[in-house]
PDB file of C-alpha atoms in Angstrom:
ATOM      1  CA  UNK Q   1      23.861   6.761   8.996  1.00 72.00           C
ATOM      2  CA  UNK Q   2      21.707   4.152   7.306  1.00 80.00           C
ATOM      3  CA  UNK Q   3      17.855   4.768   8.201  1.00 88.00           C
ATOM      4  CA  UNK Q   4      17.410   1.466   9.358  1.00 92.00           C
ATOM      5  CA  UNK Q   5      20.385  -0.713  10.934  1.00 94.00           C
ATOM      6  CA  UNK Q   6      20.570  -4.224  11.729  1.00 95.00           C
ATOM      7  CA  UNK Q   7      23.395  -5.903  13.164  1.00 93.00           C
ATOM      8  CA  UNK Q   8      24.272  -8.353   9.580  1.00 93.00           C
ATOM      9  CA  UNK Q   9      25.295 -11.564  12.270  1.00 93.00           C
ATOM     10  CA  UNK Q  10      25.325 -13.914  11.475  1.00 95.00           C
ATOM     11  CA  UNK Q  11      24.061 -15.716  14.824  1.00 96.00           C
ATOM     12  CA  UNK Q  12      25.094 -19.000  15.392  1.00 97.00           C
ATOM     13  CA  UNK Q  13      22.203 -20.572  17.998  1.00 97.00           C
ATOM     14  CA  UNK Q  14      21.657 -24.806  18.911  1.00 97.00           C
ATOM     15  CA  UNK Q  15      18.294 -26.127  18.398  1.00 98.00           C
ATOM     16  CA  UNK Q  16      16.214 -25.304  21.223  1.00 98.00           C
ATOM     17  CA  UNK Q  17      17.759 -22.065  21.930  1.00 98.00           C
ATOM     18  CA  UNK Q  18      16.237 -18.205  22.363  1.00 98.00           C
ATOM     19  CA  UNK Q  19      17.549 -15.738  19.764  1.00 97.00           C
ATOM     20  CA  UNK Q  20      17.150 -12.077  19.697  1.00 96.00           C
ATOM     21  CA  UNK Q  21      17.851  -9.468  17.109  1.00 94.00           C
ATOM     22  CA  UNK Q  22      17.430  -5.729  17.314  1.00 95.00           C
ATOM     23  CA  UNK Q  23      16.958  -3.370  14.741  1.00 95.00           C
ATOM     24  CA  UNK Q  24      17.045   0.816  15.046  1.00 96.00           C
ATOM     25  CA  UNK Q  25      15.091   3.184  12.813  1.00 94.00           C
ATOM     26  CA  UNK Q  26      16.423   6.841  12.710  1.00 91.00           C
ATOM     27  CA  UNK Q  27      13.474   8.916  11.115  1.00 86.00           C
ATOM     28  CA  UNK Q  28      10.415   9.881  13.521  1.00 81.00           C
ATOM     29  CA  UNK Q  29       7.926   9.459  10.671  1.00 80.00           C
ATOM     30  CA  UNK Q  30       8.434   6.226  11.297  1.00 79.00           C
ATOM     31  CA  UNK Q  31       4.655   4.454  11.507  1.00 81.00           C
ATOM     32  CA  UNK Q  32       4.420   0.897  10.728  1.00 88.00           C
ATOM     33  CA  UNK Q  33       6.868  -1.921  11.399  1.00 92.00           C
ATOM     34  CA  UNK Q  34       7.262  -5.147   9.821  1.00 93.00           C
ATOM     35  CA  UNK Q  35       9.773  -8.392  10.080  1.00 96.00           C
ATOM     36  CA  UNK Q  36      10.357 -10.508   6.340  1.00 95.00           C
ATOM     37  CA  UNK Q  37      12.345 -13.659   6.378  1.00 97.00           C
ATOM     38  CA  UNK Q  38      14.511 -14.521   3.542  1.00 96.00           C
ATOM     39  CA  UNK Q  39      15.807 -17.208   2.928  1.00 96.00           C
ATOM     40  CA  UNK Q  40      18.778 -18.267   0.976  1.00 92.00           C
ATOM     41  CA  UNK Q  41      18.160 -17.194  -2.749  1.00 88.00           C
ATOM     42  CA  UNK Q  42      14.816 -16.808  -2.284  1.00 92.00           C
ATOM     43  CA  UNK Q  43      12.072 -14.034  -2.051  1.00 94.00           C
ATOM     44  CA  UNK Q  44      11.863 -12.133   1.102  1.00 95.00           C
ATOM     45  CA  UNK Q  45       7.917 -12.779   2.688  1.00 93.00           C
ATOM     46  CA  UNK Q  46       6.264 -11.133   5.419  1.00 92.00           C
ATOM     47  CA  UNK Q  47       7.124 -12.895   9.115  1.00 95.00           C
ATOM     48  CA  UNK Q  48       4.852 -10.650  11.151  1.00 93.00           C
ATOM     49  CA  UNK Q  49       4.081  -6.933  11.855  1.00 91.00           C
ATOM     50  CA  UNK Q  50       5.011  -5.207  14.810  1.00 93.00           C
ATOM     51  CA  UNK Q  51       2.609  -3.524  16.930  1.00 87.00           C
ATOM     52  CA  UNK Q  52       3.122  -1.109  19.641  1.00 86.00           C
ATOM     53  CA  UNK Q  53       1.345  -3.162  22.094  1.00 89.00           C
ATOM     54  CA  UNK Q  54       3.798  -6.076  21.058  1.00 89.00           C
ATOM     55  CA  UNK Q  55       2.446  -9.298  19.384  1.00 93.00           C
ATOM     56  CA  UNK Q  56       3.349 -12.943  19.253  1.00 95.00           C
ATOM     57  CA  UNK Q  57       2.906 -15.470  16.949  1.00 94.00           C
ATOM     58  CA  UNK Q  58       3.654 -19.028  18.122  1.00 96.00           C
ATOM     59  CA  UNK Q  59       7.320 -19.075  18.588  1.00 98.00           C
ATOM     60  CA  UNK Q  60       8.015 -15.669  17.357  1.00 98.00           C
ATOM     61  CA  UNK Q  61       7.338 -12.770  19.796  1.00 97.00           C
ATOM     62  CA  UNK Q  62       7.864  -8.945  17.960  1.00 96.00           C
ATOM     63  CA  UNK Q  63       8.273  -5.506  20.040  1.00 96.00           C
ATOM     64  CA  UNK Q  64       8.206  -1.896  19.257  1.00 95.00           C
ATOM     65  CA  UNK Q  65       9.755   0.608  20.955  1.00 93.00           C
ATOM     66  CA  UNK Q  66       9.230   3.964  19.723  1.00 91.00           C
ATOM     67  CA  UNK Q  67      10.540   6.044  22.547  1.00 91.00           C
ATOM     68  CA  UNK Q  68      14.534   4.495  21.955  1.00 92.00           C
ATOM     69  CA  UNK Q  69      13.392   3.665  17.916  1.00 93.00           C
ATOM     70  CA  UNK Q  70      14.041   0.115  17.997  1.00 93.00           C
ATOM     71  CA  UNK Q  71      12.067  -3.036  16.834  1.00 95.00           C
ATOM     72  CA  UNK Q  72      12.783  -6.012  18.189  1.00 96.00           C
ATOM     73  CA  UNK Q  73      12.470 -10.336  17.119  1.00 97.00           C
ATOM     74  CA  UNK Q  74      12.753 -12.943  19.285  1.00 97.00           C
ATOM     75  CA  UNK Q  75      12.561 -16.577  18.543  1.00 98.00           C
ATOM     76  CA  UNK Q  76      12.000 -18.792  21.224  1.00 98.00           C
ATOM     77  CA  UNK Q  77      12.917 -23.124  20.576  1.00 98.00           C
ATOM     78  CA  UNK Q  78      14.901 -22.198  17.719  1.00 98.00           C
ATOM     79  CA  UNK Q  79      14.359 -25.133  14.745  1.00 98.00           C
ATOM     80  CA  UNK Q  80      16.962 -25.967  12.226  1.00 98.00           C
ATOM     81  CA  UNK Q  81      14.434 -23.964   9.682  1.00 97.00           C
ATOM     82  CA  UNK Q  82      14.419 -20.986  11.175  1.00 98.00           C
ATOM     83  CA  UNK Q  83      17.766 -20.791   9.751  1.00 98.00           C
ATOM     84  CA  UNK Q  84      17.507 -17.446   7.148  1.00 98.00           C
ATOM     85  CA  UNK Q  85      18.302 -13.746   6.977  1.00 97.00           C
ATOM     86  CA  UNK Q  86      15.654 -11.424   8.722  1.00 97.00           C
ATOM     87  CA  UNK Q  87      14.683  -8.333   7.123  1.00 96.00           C
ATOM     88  CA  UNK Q  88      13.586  -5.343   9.653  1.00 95.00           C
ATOM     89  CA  UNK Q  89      11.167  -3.011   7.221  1.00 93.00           C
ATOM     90  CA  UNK Q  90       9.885   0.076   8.315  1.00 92.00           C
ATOM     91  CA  UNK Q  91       7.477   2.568   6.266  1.00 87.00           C
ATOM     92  CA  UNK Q  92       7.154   5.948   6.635  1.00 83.00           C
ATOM     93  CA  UNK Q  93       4.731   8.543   6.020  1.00 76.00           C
ATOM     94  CA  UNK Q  94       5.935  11.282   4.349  1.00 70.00           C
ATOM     95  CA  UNK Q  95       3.602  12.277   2.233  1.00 68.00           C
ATOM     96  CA  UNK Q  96       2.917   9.123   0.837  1.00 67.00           C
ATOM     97  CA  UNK Q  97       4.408   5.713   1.922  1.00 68.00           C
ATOM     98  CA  UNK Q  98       8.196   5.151   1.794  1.00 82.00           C
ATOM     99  CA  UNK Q  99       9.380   1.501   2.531  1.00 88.00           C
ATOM    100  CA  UNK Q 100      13.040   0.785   4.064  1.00 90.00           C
ATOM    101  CA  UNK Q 101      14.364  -2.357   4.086  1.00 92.00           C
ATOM    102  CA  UNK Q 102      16.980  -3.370   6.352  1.00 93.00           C
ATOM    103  CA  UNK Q 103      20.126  -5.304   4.956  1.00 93.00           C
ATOM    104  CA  UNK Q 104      19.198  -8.323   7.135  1.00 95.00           C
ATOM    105  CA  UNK Q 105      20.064 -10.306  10.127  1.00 96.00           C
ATOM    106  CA  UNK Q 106      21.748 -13.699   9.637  1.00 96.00           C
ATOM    107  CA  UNK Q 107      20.769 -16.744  11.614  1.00 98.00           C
ATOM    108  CA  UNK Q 108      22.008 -20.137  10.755  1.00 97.00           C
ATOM    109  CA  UNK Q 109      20.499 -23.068  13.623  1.00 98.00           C
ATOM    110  CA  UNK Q 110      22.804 -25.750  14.182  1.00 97.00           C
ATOM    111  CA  UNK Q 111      21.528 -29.419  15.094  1.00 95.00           C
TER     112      UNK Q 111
ATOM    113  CA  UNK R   1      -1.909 -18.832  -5.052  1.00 66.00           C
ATOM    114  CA  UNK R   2      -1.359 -15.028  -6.225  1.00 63.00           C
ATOM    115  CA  UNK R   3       1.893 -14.706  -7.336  1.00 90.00           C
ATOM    116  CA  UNK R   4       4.586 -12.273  -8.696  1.00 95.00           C
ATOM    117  CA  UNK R   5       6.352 -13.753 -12.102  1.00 96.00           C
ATOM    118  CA  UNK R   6       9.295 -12.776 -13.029  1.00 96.00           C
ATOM    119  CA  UNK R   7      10.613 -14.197 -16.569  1.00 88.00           C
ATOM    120  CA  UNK R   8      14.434 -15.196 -15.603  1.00 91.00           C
ATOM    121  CA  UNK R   9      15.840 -16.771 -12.397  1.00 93.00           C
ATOM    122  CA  UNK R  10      19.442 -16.307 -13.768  1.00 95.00           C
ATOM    123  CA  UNK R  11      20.852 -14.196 -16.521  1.00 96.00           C
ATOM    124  CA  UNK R  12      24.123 -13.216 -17.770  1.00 97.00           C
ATOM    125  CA  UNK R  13      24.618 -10.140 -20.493  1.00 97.00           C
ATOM    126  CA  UNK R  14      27.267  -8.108 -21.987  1.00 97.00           C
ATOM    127  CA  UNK R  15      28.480  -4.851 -21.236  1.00 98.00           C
ATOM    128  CA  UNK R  16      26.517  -2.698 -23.354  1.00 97.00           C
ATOM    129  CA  UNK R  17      23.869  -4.647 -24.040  1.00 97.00           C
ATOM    130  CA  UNK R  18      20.498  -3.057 -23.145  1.00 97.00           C
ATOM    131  CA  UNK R  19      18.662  -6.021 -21.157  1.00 97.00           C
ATOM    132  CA  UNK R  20      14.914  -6.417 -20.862  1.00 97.00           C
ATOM    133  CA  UNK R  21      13.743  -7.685 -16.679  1.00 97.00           C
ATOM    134  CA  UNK R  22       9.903  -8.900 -16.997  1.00 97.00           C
ATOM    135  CA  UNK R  23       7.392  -8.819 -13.874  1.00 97.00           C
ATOM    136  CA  UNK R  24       3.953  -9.974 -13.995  1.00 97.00           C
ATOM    137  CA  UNK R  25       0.982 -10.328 -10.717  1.00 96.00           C
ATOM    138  CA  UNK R  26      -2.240 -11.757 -10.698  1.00 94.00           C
ATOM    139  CA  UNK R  27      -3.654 -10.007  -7.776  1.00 88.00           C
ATOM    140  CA  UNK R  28      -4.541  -6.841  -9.463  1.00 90.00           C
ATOM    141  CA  UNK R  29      -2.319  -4.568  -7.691  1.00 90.00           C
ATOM    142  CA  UNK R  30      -2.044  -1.156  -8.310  1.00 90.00           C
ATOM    143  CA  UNK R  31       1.566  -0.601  -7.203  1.00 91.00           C
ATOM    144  CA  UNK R  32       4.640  -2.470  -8.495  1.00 94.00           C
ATOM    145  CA  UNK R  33       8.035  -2.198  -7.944  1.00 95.00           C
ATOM    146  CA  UNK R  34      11.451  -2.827  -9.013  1.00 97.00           C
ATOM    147  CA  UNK R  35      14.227  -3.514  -6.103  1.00 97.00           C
ATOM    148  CA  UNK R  36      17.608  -4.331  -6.234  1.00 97.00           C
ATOM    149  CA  UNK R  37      19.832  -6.453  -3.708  1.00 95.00           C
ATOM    150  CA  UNK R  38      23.392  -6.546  -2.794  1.00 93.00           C
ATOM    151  CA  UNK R  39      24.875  -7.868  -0.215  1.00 87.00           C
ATOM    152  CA  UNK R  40      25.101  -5.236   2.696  1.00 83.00           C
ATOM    153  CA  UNK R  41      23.055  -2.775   1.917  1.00 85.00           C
ATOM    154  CA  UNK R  42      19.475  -4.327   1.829  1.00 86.00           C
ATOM    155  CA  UNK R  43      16.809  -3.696  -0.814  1.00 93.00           C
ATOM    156  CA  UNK R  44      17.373  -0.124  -2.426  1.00 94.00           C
ATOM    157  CA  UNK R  45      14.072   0.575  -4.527  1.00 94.00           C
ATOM    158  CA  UNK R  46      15.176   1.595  -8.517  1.00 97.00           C
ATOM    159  CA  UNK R  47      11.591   2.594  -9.347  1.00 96.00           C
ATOM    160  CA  UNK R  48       8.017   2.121  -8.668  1.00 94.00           C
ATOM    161  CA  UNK R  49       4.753   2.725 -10.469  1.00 94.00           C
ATOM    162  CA  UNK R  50       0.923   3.164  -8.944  1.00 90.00           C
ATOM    163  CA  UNK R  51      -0.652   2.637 -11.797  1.00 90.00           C
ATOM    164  CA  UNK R  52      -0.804   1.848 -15.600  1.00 92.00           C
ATOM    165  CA  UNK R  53       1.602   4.705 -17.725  1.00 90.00           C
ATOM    166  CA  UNK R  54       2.815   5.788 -14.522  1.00 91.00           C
ATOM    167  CA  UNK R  55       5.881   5.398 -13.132  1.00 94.00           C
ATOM    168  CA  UNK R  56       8.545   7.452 -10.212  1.00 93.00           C
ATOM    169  CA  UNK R  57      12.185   7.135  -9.577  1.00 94.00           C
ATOM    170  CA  UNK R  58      13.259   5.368  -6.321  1.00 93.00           C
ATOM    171  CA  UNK R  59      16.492   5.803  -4.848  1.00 91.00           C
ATOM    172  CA  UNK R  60      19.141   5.023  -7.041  1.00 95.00           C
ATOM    173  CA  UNK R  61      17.181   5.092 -10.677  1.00 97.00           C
ATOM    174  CA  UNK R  62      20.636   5.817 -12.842  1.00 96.00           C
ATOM    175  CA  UNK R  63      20.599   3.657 -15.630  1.00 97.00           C
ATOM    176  CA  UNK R  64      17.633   2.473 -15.619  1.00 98.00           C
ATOM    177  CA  UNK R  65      14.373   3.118 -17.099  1.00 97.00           C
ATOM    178  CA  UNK R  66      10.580   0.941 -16.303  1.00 97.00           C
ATOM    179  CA  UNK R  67       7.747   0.332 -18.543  1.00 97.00           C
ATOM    180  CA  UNK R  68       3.649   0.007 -17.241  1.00 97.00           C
ATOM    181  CA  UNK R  69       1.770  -0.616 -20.533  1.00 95.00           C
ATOM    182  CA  UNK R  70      -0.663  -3.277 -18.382  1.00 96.00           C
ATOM    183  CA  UNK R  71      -1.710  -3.254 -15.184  1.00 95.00           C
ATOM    184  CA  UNK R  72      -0.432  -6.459 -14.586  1.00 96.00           C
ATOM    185  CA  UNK R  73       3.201  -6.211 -16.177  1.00 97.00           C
ATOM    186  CA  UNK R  74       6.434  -3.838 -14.883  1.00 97.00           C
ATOM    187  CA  UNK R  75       9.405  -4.420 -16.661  1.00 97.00           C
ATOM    188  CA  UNK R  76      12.823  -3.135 -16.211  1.00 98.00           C
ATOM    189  CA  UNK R  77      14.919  -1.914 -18.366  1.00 98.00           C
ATOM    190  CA  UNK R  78      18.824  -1.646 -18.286  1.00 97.00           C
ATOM    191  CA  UNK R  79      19.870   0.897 -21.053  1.00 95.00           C
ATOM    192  CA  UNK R  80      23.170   0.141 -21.411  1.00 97.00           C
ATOM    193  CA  UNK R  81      23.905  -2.502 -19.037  1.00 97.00           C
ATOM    194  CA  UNK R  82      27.687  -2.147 -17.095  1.00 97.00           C
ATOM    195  CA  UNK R  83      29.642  -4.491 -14.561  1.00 97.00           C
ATOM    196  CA  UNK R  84      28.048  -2.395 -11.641  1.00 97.00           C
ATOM    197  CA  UNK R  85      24.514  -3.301 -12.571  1.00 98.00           C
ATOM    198  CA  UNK R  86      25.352  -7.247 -11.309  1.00 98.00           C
ATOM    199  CA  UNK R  87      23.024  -7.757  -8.372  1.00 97.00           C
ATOM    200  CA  UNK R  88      19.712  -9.574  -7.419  1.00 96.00           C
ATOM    201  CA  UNK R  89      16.845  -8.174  -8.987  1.00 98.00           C
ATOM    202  CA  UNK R  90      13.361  -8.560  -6.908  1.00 97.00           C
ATOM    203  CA  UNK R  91       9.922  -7.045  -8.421  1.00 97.00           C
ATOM    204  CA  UNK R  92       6.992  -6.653  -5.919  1.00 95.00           C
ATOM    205  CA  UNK R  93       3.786  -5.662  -5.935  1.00 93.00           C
ATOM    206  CA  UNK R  94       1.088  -4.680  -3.296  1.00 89.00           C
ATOM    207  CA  UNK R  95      -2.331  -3.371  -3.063  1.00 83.00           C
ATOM    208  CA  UNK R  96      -3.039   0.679  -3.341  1.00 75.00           C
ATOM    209  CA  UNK R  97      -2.331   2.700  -0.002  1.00 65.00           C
ATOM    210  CA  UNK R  98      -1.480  -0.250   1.880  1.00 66.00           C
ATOM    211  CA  UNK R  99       1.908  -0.448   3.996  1.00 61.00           C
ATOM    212  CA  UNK R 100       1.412  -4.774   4.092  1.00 67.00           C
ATOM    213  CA  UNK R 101       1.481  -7.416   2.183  1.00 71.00           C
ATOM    214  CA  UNK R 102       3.936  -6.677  -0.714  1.00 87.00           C
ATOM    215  CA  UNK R 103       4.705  -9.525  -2.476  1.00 91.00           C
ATOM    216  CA  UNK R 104       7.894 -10.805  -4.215  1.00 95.00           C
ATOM    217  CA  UNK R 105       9.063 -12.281  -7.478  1.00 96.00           C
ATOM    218  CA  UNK R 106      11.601 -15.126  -6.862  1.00 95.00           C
ATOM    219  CA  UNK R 107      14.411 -12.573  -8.099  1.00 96.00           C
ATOM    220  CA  UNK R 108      16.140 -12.490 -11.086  1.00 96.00           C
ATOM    221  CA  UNK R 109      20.280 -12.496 -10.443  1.00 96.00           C
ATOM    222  CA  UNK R 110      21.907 -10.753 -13.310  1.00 97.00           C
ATOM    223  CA  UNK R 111      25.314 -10.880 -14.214  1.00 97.00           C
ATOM    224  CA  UNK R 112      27.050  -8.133 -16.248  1.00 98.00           C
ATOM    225  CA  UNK R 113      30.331  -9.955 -18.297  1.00 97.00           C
TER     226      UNK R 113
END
């Protein structure tokens, strides 16, 4: 079982719409949570982090729930660039920090 | 605008030919690292380094080997490069014992002929 799993899409989601994506972690020693967008053959870069409380940022709303060990992105009024994979990234403290990357979360937003 | 160089967007090499990735950040991070990226299975970290001369194996190291003569500069470096070495090649960087902000190279996409 992969550490962290994201389902690979892609979505498919009109202008305008609300979009969700999930994304499970599997080790407890989980602590901090982040969501990277990448685009297409570019560099992944740092969307938001994801707090326990939950925090939003304009459009884009991120949850944690540590109980079920899922993180969670949605993106409210979906714009045509907002199309891009979306990396789930998890670090763990074991010792010293391990990153995860998930393999990403496709969204293409059609006009 | 701090940024993460890396010296080729695209590449193509022989089989067998040792091949030479350069990395180089202005922010004066201590930790740099080398990722790979295929399609499926995410970023899977090759190796890493926290500081000048020093260097650790990530998670799938084989046939590689990384070089930290400057603070600024990680390269990697394919020993004998082979068809199963094609992939997108990302080197990061972020500050010391800090779980934000790394920062990416544009990626260098190496083929293996």
């Amino acid at each position: 079982r992969k550490e962290v799993e994201q389902d690979p899409g892609p979505f498919n989601v009109p202008e305008g719409a609300t979009v969700a994506f999930n994304c499970t972690y599997s080790n407890s020693a989980s602590q901090s949570f982040f969501w990277y967008r990448q685009d297409c053959r570019k560099e992944p870069k740092l969307l938001m982090s994801v707090y326990s409380s939950g925090n939003e940022d304009g459009r884009f709303t991120a949850q944690l729930n540590r109980a079920s060990q899922y993180i969670s992105l949605l993106i409210r009024d979906s714009k045509l660039s907002d199309s891009a994979t979306y990396l789930c990234v998890v670090n763990l403290n074991t010792g010293g920090f391990k990153t995860i990357f998930g393999a990403g979360t496709r969204l293409f937003v059609k006009a | 605008d701090v940024k993460v160089t890396q010296s080729s967007r695209y590449l193509v090499k022989r089989t067998g030919e040792k091949v030479f990735l350069e990395c180089v950040q202005d922010m004066d991070h201590e930790n740099m690292f080398w990722y790979r990226q295929d399609p499926g299975l995410g970023l899977r970290l090759i190796y890493f380094s926290y500081d000048v001369k020093m260097k650790e194996k990530g998670d799938i190291p084989e046939g590689y080997s990384v070089s930290r003569e400057k603070k600024e500069r990680f390269s990697l470096i394919l020993e004998s490069a082979s068809t199963n070495q094609t992939s997108m090649y990302l080197c990061a960087s972020r500050p010391i014992d800090s779980p934000y902000g790394y920062t990416f190279g544009s990626g260098t996409r190496l083929t293996i002929v």
